Coordinates of C-alpha atoms in Angstrom, one line a residue:
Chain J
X24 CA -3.8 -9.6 12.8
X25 CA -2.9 -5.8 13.8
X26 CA -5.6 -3.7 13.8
X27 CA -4.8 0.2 12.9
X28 CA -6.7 2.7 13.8
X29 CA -6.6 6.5 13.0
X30 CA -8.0 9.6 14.0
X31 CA -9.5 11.7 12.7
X32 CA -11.3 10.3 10.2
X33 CA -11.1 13.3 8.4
X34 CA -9.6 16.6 9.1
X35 CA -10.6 20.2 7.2
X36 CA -7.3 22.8 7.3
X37 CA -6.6 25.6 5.8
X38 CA -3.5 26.4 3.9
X39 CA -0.7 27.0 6.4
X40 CA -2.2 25.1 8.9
X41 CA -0.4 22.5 11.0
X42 CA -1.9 19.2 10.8
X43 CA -1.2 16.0 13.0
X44 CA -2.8 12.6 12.4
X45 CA -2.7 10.4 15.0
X46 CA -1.9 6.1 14.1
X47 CA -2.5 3.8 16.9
X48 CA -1.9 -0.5 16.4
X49 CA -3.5 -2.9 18.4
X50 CA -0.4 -4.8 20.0
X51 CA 3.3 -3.1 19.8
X52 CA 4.8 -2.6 16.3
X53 CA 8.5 -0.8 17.5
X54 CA 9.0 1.7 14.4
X55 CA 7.7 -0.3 11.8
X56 CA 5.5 2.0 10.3
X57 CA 5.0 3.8 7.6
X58 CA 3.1 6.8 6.6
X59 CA 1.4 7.1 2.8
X60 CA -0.3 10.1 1.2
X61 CA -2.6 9.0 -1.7
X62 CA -4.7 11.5 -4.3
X63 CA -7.9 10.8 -5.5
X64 CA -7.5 8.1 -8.4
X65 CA -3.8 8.0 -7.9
X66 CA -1.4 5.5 -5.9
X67 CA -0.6 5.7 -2.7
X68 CA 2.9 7.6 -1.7
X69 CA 4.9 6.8 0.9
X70 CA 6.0 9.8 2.7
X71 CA 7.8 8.2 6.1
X72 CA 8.9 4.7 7.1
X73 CA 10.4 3.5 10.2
X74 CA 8.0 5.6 12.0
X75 CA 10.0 8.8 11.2
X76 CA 12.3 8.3 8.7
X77 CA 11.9 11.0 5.6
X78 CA 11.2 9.3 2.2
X79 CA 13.4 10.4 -0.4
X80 CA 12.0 13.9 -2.4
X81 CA 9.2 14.7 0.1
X82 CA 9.2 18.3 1.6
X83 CA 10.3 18.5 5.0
X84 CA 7.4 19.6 6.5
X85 CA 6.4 16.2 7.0
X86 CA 7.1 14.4 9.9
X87 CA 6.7 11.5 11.8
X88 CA 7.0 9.9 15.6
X89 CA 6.3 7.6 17.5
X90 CA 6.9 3.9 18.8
X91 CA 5.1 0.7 20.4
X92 CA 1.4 1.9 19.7
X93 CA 1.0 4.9 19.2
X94 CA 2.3 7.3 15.9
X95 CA 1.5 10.7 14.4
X96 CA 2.2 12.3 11.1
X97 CA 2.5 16.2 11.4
X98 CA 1.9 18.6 8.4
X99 CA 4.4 21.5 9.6
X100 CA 2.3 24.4 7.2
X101 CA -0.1 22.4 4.9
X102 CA 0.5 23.6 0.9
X103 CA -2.8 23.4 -1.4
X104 CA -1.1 19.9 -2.7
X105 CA -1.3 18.5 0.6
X106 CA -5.7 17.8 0.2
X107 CA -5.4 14.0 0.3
X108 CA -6.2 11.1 2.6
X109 CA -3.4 9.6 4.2
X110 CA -3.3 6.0 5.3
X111 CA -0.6 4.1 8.2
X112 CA 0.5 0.5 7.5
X113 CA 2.1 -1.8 10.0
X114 CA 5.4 -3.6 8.6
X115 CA 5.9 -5.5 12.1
X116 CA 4.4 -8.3 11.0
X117 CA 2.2 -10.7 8.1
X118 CA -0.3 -9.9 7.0
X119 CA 0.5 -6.2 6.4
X120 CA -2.5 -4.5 7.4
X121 CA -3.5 0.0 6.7
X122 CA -5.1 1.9 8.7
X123 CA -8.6 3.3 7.5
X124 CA -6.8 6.7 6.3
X125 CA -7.5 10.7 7.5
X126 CA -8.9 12.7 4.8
X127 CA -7.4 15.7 4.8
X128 CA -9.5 18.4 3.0
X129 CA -10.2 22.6 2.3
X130 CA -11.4 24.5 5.1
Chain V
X13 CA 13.3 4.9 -12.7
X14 CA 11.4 2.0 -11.5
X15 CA 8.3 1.6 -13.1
X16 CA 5.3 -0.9 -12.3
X17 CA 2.6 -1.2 -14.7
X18 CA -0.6 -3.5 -13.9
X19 CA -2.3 -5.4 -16.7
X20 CA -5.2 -7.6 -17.4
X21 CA -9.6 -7.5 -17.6
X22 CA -10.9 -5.0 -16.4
X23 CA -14.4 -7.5 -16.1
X24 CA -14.6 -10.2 -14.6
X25 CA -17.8 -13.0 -14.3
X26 CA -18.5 -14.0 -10.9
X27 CA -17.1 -17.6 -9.5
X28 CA -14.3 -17.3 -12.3
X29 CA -10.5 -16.6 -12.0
X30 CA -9.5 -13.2 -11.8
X31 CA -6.0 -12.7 -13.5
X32 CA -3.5 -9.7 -13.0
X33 CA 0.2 -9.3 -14.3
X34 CA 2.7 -6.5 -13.1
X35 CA 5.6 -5.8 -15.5
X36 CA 8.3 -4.2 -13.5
X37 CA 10.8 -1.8 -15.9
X38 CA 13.7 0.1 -14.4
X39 CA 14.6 -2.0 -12.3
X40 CA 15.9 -6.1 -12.0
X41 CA 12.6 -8.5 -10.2
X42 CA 15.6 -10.6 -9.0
X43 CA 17.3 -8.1 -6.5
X44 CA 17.7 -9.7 -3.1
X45 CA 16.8 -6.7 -1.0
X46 CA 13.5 -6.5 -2.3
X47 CA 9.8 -8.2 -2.4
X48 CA 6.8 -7.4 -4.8
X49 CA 3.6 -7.0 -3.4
X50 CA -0.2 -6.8 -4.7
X51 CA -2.5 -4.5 -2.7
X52 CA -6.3 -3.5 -3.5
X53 CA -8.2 -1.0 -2.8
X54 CA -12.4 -1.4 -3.1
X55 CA -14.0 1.7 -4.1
X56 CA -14.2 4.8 -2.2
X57 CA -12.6 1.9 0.7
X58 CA -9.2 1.6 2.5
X59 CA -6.3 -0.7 1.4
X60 CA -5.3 -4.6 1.8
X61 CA -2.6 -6.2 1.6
X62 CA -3.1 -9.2 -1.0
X63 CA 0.2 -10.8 -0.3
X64 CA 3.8 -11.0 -2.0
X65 CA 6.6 -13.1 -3.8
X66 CA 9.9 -13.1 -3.3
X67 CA 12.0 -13.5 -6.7
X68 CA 13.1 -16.7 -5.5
X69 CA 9.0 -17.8 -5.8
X70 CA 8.7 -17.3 -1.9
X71 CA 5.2 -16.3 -1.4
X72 CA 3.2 -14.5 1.7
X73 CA -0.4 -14.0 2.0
X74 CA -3.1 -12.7 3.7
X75 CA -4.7 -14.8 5.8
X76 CA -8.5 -13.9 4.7
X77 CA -7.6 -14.2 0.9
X78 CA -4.6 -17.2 1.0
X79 CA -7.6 -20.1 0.2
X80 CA -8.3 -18.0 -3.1
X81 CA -5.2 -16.0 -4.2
X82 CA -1.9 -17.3 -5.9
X83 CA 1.1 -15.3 -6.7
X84 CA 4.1 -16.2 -9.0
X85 CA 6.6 -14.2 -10.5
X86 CA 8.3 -15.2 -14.0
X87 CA 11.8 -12.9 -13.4
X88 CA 12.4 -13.9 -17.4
X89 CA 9.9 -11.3 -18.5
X90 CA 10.4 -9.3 -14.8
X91 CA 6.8 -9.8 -14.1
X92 CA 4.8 -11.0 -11.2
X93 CA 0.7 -12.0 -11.5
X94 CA -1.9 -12.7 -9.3
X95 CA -4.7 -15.1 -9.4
X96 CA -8.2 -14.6 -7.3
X97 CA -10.6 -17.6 -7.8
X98 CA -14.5 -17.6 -7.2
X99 CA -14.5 -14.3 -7.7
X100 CA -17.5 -12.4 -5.7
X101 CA -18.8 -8.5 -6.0
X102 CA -16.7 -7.7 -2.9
X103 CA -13.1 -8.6 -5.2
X104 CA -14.1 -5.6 -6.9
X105 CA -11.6 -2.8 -6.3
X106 CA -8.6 -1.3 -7.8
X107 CA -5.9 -3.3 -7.8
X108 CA -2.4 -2.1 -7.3
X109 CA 1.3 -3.7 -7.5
X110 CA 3.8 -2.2 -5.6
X111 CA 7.2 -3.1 -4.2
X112 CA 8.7 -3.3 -0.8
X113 CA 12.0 -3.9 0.8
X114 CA 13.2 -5.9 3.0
X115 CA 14.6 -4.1 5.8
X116 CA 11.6 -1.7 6.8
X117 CA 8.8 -3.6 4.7
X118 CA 6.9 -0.8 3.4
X119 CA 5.7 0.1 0.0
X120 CA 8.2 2.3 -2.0
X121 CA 7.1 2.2 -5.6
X122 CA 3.4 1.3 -7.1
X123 CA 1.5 1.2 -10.1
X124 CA -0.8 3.1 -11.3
X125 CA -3.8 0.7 -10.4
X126 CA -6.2 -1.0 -12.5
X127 CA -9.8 -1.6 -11.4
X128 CA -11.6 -4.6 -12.1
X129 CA -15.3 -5.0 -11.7
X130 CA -16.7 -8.7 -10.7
X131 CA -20.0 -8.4 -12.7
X132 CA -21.7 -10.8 -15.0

């Protein structure tokens, strides 16, 4: 299996603030990953796929990069309804594994 | 809009069978570009991947649950379930269908959730 990793663990911000989460696989994955923001006792949301690609109705100021191992989300000016944890998933290959997710909370 | 919706116990005895259906509205089960997946969460705990079906009944699962899980899809009623057998108090978590495509094989629409609690 791929293992994901992620750092930080957890992150405090302050409104405005840019943020950047850092996703790291255990073997080469190309740009298949995707990026999911997820409220508490709500589904997940993807935000990026393909390691960079925008999903559909989310704000611009999130990003993503990267390819082979190593991929970051960036949060351009967080908003107050960015506080959530946000997790990385490997679509390389079966079985589909997350990464342990960033908590992203009030300074 | 596509819309997923989980349903089944919400309690489930341990050693027995636990039993989920998604019902997908908005949306045809039997597109070709796209797979259905089941995911779960444990409390306060990150997510796994269960495993998914393809409407043609082509399945893929996790290696540490394929012994125990089975996944079917009936595109009559444009639902998909999931079975977990000999249930333990580490199945519990909130359990969440979701679909994925199948050119970048992420998760683009989910349910809600529904948690079920292995307790006897």
């Amino acid at each position: 299996d791929i293992q994901m990793t992620q750092s930080p663990s957890s992150v405090s911000a302050s409104v405005g603030d840019r943020v950047t989460i850092t996703c790291r696989a255990s073997q080469g994955i190309s740009s298949w990953l995707a990026w999911y923001q997820q409220k508490s006792g709500k589904a997940p949301k993807r935000l990026i796929y393909a390691a960079s690609s925008l999903q559909s109705g989310v704000p611009a100021r999130f990003s993503g990069s990267g390819s082979g191992t190593d991929f970051t989300l960036t949060i351009s000016s967080l908003q107050p309804e960015d506080f959530a944890t946000y997790y990385c998933q490997q679509a390389n290959s079966f079985p589909f594994t997350f990464g342990p997710g960033t908590k992203v909370d009030i300074k | 809009q596509l819309q997923l919706q989980e349903s089944g116990p919400g309690l489930v005895k341990p050693s027995e069978t636990l039993s989920l259906t998604c019902t997908v509205s908005g949306g045809s089960i039997s597109s070709s570009s796209y797979y259905w997946g089941w995911i779960r969460q444990p409390p306060g705990k990150g997510l796994e991947w269960i495993g998914s079906i393809y409407y043609s009944g082509s399945t893929f699962y996790n290696p540490s649950l394929k012994s125990r899980v089975t996944i079917s899809v009936d595109t009559s009623k444009s639902q998909f379930s999931l079975k977990v057998s000999s249930v333990t108090a580490a199945d519990t978590a909130v359990y969440y269908c979701a679909r994925h495509d199948s050119s970048v094989w992420t998760f683009d629409y989910w349910g809600q959730g529904t948690l079920v609690t292995v307790s006897s």
